[in-house]
XYZ file of C-alpha atoms in Angstrom:
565
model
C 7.884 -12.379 38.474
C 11.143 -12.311 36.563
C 9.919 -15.356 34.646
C 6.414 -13.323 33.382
C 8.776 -10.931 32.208
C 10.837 -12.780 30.022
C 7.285 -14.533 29.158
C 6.043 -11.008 28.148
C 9.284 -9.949 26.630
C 8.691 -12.845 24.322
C 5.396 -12.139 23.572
C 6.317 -8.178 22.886
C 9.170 -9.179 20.530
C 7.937 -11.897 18.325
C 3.680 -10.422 18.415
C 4.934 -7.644 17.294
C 5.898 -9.532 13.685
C 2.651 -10.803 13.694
C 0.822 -10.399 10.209
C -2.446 -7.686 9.942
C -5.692 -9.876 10.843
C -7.820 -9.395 7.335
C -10.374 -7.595 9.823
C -8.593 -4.940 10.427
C -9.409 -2.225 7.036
C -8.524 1.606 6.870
C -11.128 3.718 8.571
C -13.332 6.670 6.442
C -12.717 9.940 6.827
C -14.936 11.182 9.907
C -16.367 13.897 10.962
C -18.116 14.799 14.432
C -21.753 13.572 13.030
C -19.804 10.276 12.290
C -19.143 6.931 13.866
C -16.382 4.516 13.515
C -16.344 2.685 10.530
C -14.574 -0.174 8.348
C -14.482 -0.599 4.971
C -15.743 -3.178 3.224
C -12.680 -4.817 2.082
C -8.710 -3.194 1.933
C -6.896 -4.620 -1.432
C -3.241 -4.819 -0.213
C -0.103 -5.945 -2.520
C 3.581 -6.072 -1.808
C 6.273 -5.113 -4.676
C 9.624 -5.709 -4.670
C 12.253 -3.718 -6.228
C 15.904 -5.552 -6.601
C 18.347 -3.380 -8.308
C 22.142 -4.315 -8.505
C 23.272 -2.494 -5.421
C 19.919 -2.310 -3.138
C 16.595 -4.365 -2.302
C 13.596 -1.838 -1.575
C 10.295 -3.093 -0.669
C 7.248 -1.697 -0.373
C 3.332 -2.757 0.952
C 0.918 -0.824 -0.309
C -3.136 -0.901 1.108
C -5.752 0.992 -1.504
C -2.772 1.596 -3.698
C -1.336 3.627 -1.323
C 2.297 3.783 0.439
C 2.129 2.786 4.020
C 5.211 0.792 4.733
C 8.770 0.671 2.903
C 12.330 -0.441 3.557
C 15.346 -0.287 1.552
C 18.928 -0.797 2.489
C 21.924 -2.349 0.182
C 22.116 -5.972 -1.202
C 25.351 -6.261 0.946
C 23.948 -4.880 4.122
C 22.097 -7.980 6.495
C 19.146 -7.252 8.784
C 20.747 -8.031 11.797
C 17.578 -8.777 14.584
C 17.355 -12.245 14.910
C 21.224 -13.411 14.086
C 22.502 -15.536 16.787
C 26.196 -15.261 17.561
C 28.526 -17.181 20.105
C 30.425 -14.347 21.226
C 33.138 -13.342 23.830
C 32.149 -10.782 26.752
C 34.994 -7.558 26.262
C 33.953 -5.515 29.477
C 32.038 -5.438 32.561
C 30.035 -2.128 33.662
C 29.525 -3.442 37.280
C 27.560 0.232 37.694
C 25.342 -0.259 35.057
C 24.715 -4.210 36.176
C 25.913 -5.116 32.290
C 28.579 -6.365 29.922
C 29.674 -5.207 26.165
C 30.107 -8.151 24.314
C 32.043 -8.352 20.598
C 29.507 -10.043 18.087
C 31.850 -8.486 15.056
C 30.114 -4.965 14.957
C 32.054 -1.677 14.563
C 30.784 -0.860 17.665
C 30.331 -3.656 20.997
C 26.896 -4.909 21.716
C 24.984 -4.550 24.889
C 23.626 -7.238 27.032
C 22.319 -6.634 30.467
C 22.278 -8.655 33.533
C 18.481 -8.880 32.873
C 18.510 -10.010 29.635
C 20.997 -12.761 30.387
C 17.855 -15.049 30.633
C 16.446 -17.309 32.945
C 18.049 -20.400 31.756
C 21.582 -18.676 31.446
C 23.435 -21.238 33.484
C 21.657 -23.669 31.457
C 23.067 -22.507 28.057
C 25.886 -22.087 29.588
C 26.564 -25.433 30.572
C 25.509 -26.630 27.155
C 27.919 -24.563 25.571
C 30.799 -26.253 27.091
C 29.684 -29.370 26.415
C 29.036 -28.864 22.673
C 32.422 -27.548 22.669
C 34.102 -29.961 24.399
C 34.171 -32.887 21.745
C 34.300 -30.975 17.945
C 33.486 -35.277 16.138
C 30.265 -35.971 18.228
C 27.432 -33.661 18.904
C 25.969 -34.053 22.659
C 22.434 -34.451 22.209
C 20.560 -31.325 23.045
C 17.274 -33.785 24.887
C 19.998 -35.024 27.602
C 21.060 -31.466 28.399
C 20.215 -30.823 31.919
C 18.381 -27.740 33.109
C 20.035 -26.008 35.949
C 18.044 -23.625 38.712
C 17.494 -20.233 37.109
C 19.678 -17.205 37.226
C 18.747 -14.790 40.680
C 17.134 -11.703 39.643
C 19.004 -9.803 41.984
C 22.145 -11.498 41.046
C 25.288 -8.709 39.775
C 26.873 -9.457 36.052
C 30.283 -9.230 37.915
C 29.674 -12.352 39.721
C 28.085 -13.980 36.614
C 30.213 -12.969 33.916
C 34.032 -12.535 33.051
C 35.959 -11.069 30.948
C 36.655 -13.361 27.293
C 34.262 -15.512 28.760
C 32.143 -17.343 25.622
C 28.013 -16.656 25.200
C 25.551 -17.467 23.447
C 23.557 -14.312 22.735
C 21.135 -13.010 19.832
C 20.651 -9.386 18.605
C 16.824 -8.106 19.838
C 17.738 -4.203 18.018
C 19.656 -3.076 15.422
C 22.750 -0.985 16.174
C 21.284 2.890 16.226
C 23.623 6.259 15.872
C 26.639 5.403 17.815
C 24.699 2.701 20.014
C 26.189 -0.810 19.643
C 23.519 -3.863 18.973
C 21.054 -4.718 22.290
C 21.544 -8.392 23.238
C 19.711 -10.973 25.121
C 20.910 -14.332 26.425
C 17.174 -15.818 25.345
C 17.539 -17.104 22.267
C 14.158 -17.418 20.375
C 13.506 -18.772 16.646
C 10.563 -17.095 14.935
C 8.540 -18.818 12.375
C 5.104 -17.529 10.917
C 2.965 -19.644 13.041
C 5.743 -20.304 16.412
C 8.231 -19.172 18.259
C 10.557 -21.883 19.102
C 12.508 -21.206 22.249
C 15.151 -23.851 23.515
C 15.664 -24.536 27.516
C 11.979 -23.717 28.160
C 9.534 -26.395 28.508
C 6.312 -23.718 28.974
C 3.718 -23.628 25.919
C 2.615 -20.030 25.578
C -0.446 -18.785 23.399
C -1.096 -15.227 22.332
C -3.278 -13.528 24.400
C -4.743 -11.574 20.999
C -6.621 -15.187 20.484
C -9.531 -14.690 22.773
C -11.484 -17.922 22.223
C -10.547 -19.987 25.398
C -11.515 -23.413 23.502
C -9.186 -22.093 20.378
C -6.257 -21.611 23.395
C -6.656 -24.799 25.042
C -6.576 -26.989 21.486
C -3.618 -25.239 20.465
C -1.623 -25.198 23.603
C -2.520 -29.365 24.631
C -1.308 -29.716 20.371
C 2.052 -27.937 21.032
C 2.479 -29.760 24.433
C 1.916 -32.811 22.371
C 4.032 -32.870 19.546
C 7.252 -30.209 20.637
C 10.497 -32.218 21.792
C 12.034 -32.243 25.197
C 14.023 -28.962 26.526
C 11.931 -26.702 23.909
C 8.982 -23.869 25.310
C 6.622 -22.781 22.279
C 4.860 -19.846 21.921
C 1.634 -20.106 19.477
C 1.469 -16.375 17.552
C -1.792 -15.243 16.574
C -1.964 -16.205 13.077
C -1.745 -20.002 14.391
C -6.013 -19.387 15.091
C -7.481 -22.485 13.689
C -4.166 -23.523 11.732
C -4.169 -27.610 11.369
C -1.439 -30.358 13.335
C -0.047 -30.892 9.974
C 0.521 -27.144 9.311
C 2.506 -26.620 13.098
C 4.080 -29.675 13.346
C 6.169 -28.765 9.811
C 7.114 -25.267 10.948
C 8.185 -26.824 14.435
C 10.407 -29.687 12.549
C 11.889 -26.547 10.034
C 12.745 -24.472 13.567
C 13.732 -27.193 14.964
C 16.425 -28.023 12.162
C 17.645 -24.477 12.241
C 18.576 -24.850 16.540
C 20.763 -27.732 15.322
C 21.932 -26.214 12.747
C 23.258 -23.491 15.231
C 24.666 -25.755 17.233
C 26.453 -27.841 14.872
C 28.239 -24.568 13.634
C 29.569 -23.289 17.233
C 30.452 -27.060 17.912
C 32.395 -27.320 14.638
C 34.141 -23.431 14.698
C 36.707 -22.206 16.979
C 36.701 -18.416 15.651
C 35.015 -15.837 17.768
C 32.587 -14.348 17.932
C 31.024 -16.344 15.355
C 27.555 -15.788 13.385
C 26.032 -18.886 14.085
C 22.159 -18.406 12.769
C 21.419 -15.546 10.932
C 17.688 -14.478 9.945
C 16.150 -15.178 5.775
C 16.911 -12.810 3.044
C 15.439 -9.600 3.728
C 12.443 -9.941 1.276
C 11.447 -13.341 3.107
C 12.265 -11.841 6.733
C 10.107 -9.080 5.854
C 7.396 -11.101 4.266
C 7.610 -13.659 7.192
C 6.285 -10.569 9.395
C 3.721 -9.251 6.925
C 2.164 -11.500 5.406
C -1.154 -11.746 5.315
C -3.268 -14.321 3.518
C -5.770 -10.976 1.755
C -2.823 -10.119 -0.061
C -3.860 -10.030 -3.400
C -0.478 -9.913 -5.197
C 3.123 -9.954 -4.244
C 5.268 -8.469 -7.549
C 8.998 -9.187 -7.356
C 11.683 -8.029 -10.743
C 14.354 -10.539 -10.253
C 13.986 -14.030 -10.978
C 16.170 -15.569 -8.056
C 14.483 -13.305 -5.370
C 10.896 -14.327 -7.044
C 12.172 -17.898 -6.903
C 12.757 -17.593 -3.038
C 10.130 -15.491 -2.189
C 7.673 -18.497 -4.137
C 9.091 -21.078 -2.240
C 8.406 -19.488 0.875
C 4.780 -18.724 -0.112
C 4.301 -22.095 -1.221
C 5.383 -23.845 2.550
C 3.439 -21.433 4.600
C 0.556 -20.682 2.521
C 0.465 -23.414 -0.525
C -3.121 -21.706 -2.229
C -1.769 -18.386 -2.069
C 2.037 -19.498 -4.100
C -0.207 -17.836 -7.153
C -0.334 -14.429 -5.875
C 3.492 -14.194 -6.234
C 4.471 -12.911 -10.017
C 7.683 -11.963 -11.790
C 7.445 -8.347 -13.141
C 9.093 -8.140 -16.532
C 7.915 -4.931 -17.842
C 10.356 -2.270 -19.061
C 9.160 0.681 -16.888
C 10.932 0.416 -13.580
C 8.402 -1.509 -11.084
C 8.020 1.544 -8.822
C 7.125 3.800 -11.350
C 4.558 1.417 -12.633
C 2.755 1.313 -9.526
C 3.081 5.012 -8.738
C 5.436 4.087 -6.030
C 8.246 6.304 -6.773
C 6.049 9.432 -6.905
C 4.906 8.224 -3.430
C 8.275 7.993 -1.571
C 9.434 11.280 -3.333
C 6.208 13.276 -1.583
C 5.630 11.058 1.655
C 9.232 11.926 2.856
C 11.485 14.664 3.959
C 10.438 17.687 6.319
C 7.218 18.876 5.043
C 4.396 16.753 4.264
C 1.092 17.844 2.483
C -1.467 16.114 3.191
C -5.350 17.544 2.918
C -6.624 20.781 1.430
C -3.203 22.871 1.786
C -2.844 21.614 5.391
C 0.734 20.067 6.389
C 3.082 18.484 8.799
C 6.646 19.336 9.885
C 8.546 16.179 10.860
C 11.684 16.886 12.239
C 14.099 13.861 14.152
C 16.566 14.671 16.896
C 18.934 12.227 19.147
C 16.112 11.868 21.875
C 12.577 11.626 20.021
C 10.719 12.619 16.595
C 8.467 16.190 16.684
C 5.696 16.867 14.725
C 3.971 20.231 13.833
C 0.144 20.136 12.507
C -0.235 23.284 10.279
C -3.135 24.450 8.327
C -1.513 26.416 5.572
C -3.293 28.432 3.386
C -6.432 26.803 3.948
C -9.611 28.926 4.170
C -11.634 29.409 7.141
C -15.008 26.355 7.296
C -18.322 27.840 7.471
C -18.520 26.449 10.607
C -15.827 28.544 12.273
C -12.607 28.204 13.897
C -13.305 24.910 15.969
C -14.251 22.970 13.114
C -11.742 23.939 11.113
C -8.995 22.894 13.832
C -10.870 19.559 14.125
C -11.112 19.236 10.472
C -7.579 19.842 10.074
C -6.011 17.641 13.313
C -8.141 14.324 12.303
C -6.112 14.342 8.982
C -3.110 15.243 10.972
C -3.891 11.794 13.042
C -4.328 9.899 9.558
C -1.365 11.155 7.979
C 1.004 10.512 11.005
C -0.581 7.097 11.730
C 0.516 6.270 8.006
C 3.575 8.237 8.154
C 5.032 6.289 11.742
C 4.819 3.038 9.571
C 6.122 4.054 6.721
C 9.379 5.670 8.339
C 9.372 2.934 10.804
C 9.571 5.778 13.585
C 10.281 4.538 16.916
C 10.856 5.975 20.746
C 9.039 8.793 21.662
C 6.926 11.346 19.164
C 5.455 14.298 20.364
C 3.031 15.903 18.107
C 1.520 19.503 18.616
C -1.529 19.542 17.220
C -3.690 22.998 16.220
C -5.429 23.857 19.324
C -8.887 22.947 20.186
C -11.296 24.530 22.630
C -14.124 21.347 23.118
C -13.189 18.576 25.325
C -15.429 15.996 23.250
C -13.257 17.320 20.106
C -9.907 16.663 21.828
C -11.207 13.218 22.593
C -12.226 12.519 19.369
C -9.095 13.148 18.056
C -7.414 10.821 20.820
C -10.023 7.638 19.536
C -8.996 8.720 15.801
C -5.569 8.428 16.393
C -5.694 5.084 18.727
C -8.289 3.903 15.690
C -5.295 4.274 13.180
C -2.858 3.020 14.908
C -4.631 0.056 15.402
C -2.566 -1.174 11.988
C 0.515 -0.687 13.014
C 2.306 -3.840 14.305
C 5.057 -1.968 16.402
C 4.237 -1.880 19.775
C 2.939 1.735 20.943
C 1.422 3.540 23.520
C -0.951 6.799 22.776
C -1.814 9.479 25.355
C -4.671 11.528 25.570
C -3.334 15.181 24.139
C -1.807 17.697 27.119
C -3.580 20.554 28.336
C -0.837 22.399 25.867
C -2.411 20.226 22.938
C 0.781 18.093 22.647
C -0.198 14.483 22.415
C 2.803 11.766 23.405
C 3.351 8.670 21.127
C 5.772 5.711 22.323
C 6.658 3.295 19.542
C 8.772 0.436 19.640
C 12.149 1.032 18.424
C 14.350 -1.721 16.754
C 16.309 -0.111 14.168
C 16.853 3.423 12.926
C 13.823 5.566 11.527
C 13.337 4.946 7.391
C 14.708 8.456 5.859
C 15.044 8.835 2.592
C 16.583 12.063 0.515
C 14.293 13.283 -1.250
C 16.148 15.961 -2.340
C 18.206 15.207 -5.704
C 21.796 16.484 -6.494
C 22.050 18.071 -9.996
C 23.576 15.253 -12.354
C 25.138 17.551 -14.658
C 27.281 20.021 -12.896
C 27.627 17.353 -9.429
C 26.778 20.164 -7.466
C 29.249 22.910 -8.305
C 26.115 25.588 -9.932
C 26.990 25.382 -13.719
C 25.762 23.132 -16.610
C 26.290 22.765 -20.204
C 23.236 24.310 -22.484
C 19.897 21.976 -21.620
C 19.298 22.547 -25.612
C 22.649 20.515 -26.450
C 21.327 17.790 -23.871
C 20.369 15.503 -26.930
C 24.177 15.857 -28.573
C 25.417 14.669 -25.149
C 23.318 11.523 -25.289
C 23.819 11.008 -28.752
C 27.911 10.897 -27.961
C 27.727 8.574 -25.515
C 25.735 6.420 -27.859
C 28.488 6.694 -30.083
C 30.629 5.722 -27.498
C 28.682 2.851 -26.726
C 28.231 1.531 -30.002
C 31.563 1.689 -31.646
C 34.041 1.764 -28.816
C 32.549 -0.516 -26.502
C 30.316 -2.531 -29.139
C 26.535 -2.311 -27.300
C 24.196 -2.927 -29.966
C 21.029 -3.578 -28.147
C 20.282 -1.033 -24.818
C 17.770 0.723 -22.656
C 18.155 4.303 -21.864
C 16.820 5.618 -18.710
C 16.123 9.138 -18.549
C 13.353 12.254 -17.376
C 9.903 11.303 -18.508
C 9.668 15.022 -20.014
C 12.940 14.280 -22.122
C 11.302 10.836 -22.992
C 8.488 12.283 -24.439
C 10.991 14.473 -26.562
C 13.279 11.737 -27.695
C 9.805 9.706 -28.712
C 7.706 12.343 -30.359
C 7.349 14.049 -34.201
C 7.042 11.465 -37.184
C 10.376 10.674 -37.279
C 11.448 10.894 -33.698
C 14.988 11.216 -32.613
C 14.972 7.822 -31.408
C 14.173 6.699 -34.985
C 17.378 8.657 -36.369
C 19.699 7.509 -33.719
C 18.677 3.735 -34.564
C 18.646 4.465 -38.419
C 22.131 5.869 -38.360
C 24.168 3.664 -35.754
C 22.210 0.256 -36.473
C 21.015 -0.059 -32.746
C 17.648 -1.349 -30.626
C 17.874 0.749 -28.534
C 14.517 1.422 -25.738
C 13.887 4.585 -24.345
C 12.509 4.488 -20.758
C 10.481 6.957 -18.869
C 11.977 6.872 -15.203
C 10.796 8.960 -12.585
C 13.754 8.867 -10.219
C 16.076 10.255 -12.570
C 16.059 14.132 -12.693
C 15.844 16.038 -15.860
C 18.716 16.449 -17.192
C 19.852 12.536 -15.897
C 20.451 9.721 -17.830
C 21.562 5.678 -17.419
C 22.256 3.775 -19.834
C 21.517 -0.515 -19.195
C 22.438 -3.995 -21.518
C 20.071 -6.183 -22.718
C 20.204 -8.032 -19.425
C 19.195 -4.715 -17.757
C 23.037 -4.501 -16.177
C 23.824 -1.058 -15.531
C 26.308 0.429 -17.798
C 28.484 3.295 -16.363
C 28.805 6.160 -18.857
C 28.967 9.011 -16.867
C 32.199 10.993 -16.646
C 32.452 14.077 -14.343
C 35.188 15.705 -16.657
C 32.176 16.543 -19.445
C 30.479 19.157 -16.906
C 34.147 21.240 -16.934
C-alpha cells in the first residue's frame, strides 16, 4: 500500500507538469439550449519579458491572458532543487523532522515522505562520501528492505544526521519548504527516479497496446537501480527520442552525486532545476504553440536550444522580439494583468467577482452589478450570470496560480438542472488547468468548494500604482510644467552625463503630446541639444512617470525624490 502511494505521489507531482494535449480547446459560451462544445482550433503563444531586475512570462490562448509568473532575476524557483542537508530537530509528536536546506526558515520532511528506499540512499550516501578521489559506482549500490510504514522518525533519524532530500513546495507565508526523501528528475517525456527499478506509465494514455510498447522500451533501455515513469506526452514518441532524454537525466543524477561526493559544506544545493523560462516551458509546452517571443538574446538563445532537443521542427516558432514598444504592451499584455488582477474583477455585461485571499483558503463573490433584468426573468439571469462566473474563475485560478481550498458563492439558483449545469461548466473549464483539483457539486447554500494543488504562493500582483511625482505624500508640481521637468533632465543627461542617443519611456497620453503638431516637441528637444532621442509609449508607467534607457536599452536612473519638495 505504502508503495502505491509513493507510486501515485509520483504520478500527482510530475503529471501535473504535463503539457495541454492539442485536444483540449476553450469551450463557447453556453446557454441551457446548448451542448458542450470545442472549438475548432485554440492559437496559443508564450512571450517572455526579461527586464534587468525581473523575468515575467506569460501564455496566452485566443490572445488572451490565462497564465503568468513573474518573480526577480535573482530569486530561483526552488521545486525540484536537490540538497544534501543536515536534520536540525525531531517533532517525535508530529512523526517528522525540520531539516536546514539554507532557507530563512527550516524545511519540513515527514516520516512519510522519507521514501521507500530511504535506507537505501542512505547507505549510498556514506559511501559516496567516504572516498572524495573515486566515485562508487551508483549500478553496484545495493538496495536494502524498505523503510516500515509504521516506523517513528525518532528511531530513523537524528539530530545533524546528513540526507538527501528535494524540495516538492515552495516555502509559503511563514511555512518553511515541504521535503521528500524521493528524489525524482523530471524531463519532458520521463521522470527518472533512482533506487526504483518499477517502469510506470501514465494512466491519462488509455491505449493498452501504446502502454505496453512504451513500458517493455523503458524496461529495455533504462540502467540498473533506476524506476521510470513515462508522462503523457511520451504517446507515440520514438526509442531515439526517450533514450536521449533518459541519457541527459541520467547525466544530471551523476552530476548530483559527483557534487555531494566532492563538497564537505552543508547543506549543500546539489541539483537545482533550469532557468525559470526553460522550467516553465519544460511544463507547458505544447507542440500547437504557434510562437514563443522572448526580448533578450541570451534567454532566446537558451530557450532555442531547449526547443531544438525536445522538439527539433518546432526550434522556428521561437523569435527574438526587437521592437521598441515594450513586448507586453505590444501584445496587449500589460492592459491584461492591470484588469485581470486585484479585488474586483469585471468580467461580462457589468457582472463581477470579489476575490479576496486569507491564511486558510481564497473566497469568491459572484455579483451581477448593474446589469438589467433578462426577458426571461430572474432564473435566467442568475444562470446567465454564474456560467461566466465559472469561466472567469476557471481562467482566473490559472492565472493567479491559486491553490488550497476556494470557496465560491455563486448568485442563487432555484432549478436543480441549472445548478448542475453550472457544476459540468465549471468541471468543463477546469479541464485546462494542469494543477491537480477537485470540484464539488455547489451546497444547498449555493457555495461550491474548489481544492487545487498548492506548490507555491498564489500570483498577486499590485495593480494599484503609487503616484511617481509626489512618492505618495498628496502634492505635485503643476502637470502643465511636466514637459520643463523632462526637458531638464535631458539636459542633465546630455551635458553632464554625455547620453547622446536614448529612449524615453513615458504615459502613452503624454507620448502622443511630446509627438504631435508639425514641429513636435520631440523635434525641438533634438534640434536644440543634438540628440536621437525615441519616445516610447509604455503602458505601465502612470501619467505623470517617466524612464529614461541607453542605446543598449540599460535603464538609466534619473529620478530624484528632492524635485517633488
Amino acid at each position: 500500500m505504502g508503495k502505491d502511494r509513493a507510486d501515485n505521489r509520483f504520478h500527482g507531482l510530475h503529471e501535473r507538469k504535463t503539457t495541454v494535449s492539442a485536444s483540449n480547446t476553450l469551450p463557447r459560451p453556453l446557454n441551457k439550449k446548448q451542448n458542450f462544445k470545442r472549438q475548432e482550433k485554440m492559437t496559443s503563444e508564450v512571450v517572455i519579458d526579461v527586464q534587468e531586475k525581473e523575468i515575467s512570462i506569460a501564455l496566452l490562448e485566443d490572445k488572451n491572458l490565462v497564465e503568468y509568473q513573474t518573480e526577480p532575476r535573482s530569486a530561483s524557483f526552488s521545486v525540484g532543487n536537490i540538497y544534501v542537508a543536515k536534520v536540525k530537530k525531531l517533532m517525535p509528536g508530529l512523526n517528522a523532522s525540520f531539516v536546514d536546506v539554507g532557507f530563512e526558515r527550516d524545511a519540513f520532511l515527514h516520516y512519510l515522505d522519507l521514501g521507500n528506499q530511504f535506507n537505501s540512499y542512505e547507505k549510498y550516501l556514506k559511501q559516496v562520501q567516504s572516498d572524495r578521489k573515486k566515485l562508487y559506482p551508483f549500478s553496484k549500490a545495493s538496495r536494502l528492505p524498505d523503510l516500515k510504514k509504521d516506523g517513528t522518525v525518532a528511531t530513523t533519524l537524528q539530530k545533524d544526521q546528513e540526507v538527501l532530500v528535494q524540495i516538492v513546495k515552495e516555502p509559503i507565508s511563514t511555512k518553511g519548504p515541504r521535503l521528500t526523501g524521493e528524489l525524482s528528475f523530471a524531463g519532458r517525456y520521463l521522470v527518472l527516479v533512482p533506487f526504483n527499478d518499477k517502469v510506470s506509465v501514465s494512466s491519462k494514455i488509455k491505449s493498452g497496446e501504446e502502454r505496453a510498447r512504451l513500458k517493455q522500451l523503458i524496461q529495455s533501455i533504462k540502467p540498473r537501480n533506476f524506476g521510470v515513469i513515462v508522462r503523457t506526452v511520451a504517446e507515440g514518441k520514438r526509442v531515439a527520442e526517450l533514450d536521449s532524454e533518459l541519457k541527459v537525466l541520467l547525466k544530471r543524477w551523476e552530476d548530483a552525486i559527483t557534487k555531494v561526493q566532492k563538497t564537505t559544506k552543508r547543506p549543500q544545493l546539489v541539483f537545482e532545476e533550469t532557468s525559470r523560462a526553460v522550467a516553465l516551458l519544460r511544463d507547458l509546452f505544447n507542440p500547437t504553440y504557434e510562437n514563443i517571443y522572448v526580448n533578450d538574446e541570451q534567454v532566446f538563445n537558451e530557450v532555442k536550444e531547449y526547443v531544438t532537443l525536445i522538439a527539433p521542427e518546432k526550434a522556428d516558432i521561437v523569435k527574438l522580439y526587437k521592437g521598441n514598444v515594450p513586448i507586453f504592451d505590444n501584445f496587449n499584455i500589460t492592459k491584461q494583468i492591470k484588469s485581470s488582477f486585484g479585488k474586483t474583477i469585471n468580467y461580462k455585461h457589468g457582472a463581477y467577482l470579489i476575490i479576496e485571499h486569507t491564511e486558510a483558503m481564497h473566497v469568491v463573490d459572484v455579483n451581477s452589478g448593474n446589469r438589467t433584468r433578462g426577458v426571461n426573468g430572474q432564473e435566467a439571469n442568475a444562470l446567465d450570470v454564474n456560467l461566466g462566473a465559472a469561466d472567469e474563475l476557471a481562467r482566473q485560478l490559472r492565472l493567479r496560480d491559486m491553490g488550497g481550498i476556494i470557496i465560491v458563492d455563486f448568485i442563487d439558483m432555484n432549478l436543480a438542472e441549472d445548478r448542475q449545469m453550472l457544476y459540468e461548466r465549471m468541471c468543463k473549464n477546469m479541464q485546462k488547468d494542469r494543477a491537480r483539483h477537485n470540484i464539488l457539486p455547489l451546497s444547498k447554500f449555493g457555495l461550491m468548494q474548489i481544492t487545487r494543488q498548492r506548490v507555491r504562493p498564489a500570483m498577486d500582483v499590485n495593480v494599484e500604482e503609487t503616484c511617481p511625482t509626489c512618492f505618495g505624500k498628496g502634492t505635485i508640481k503643476s502637470s502643465i510644467l511636466f514637459t520643463d521637468q523632462l526637458e531638464r533632465k535631458i539636459d542633465q543627461l546630455v551635458n553632464k552625463i554625455g547620453v547622446k542617443k536614448f529612449y524615453l519611456h513615458v504615459h502613452p497620453y503624454v507620448a502622443a503630446y511630446i509627438n504631435q503638431g508639425f514641429v513636435s516637441l520631440k523635434r525641438r528637444w533634438q534640434m536644440k541639444y543634438g540628440i536621437g532621442v525615441r519616445v516610447i509609449p509604455s503602458q505601465k508607467m502612470a501619467f505623470l512617470q517617466y524612464e529614461f534607457y541607453d542605446s543598449k536599452k540599460q535603464f538609466i536612473d534619473m529620478k530624484e525624490e528632492q524635485e517633488t519638495k
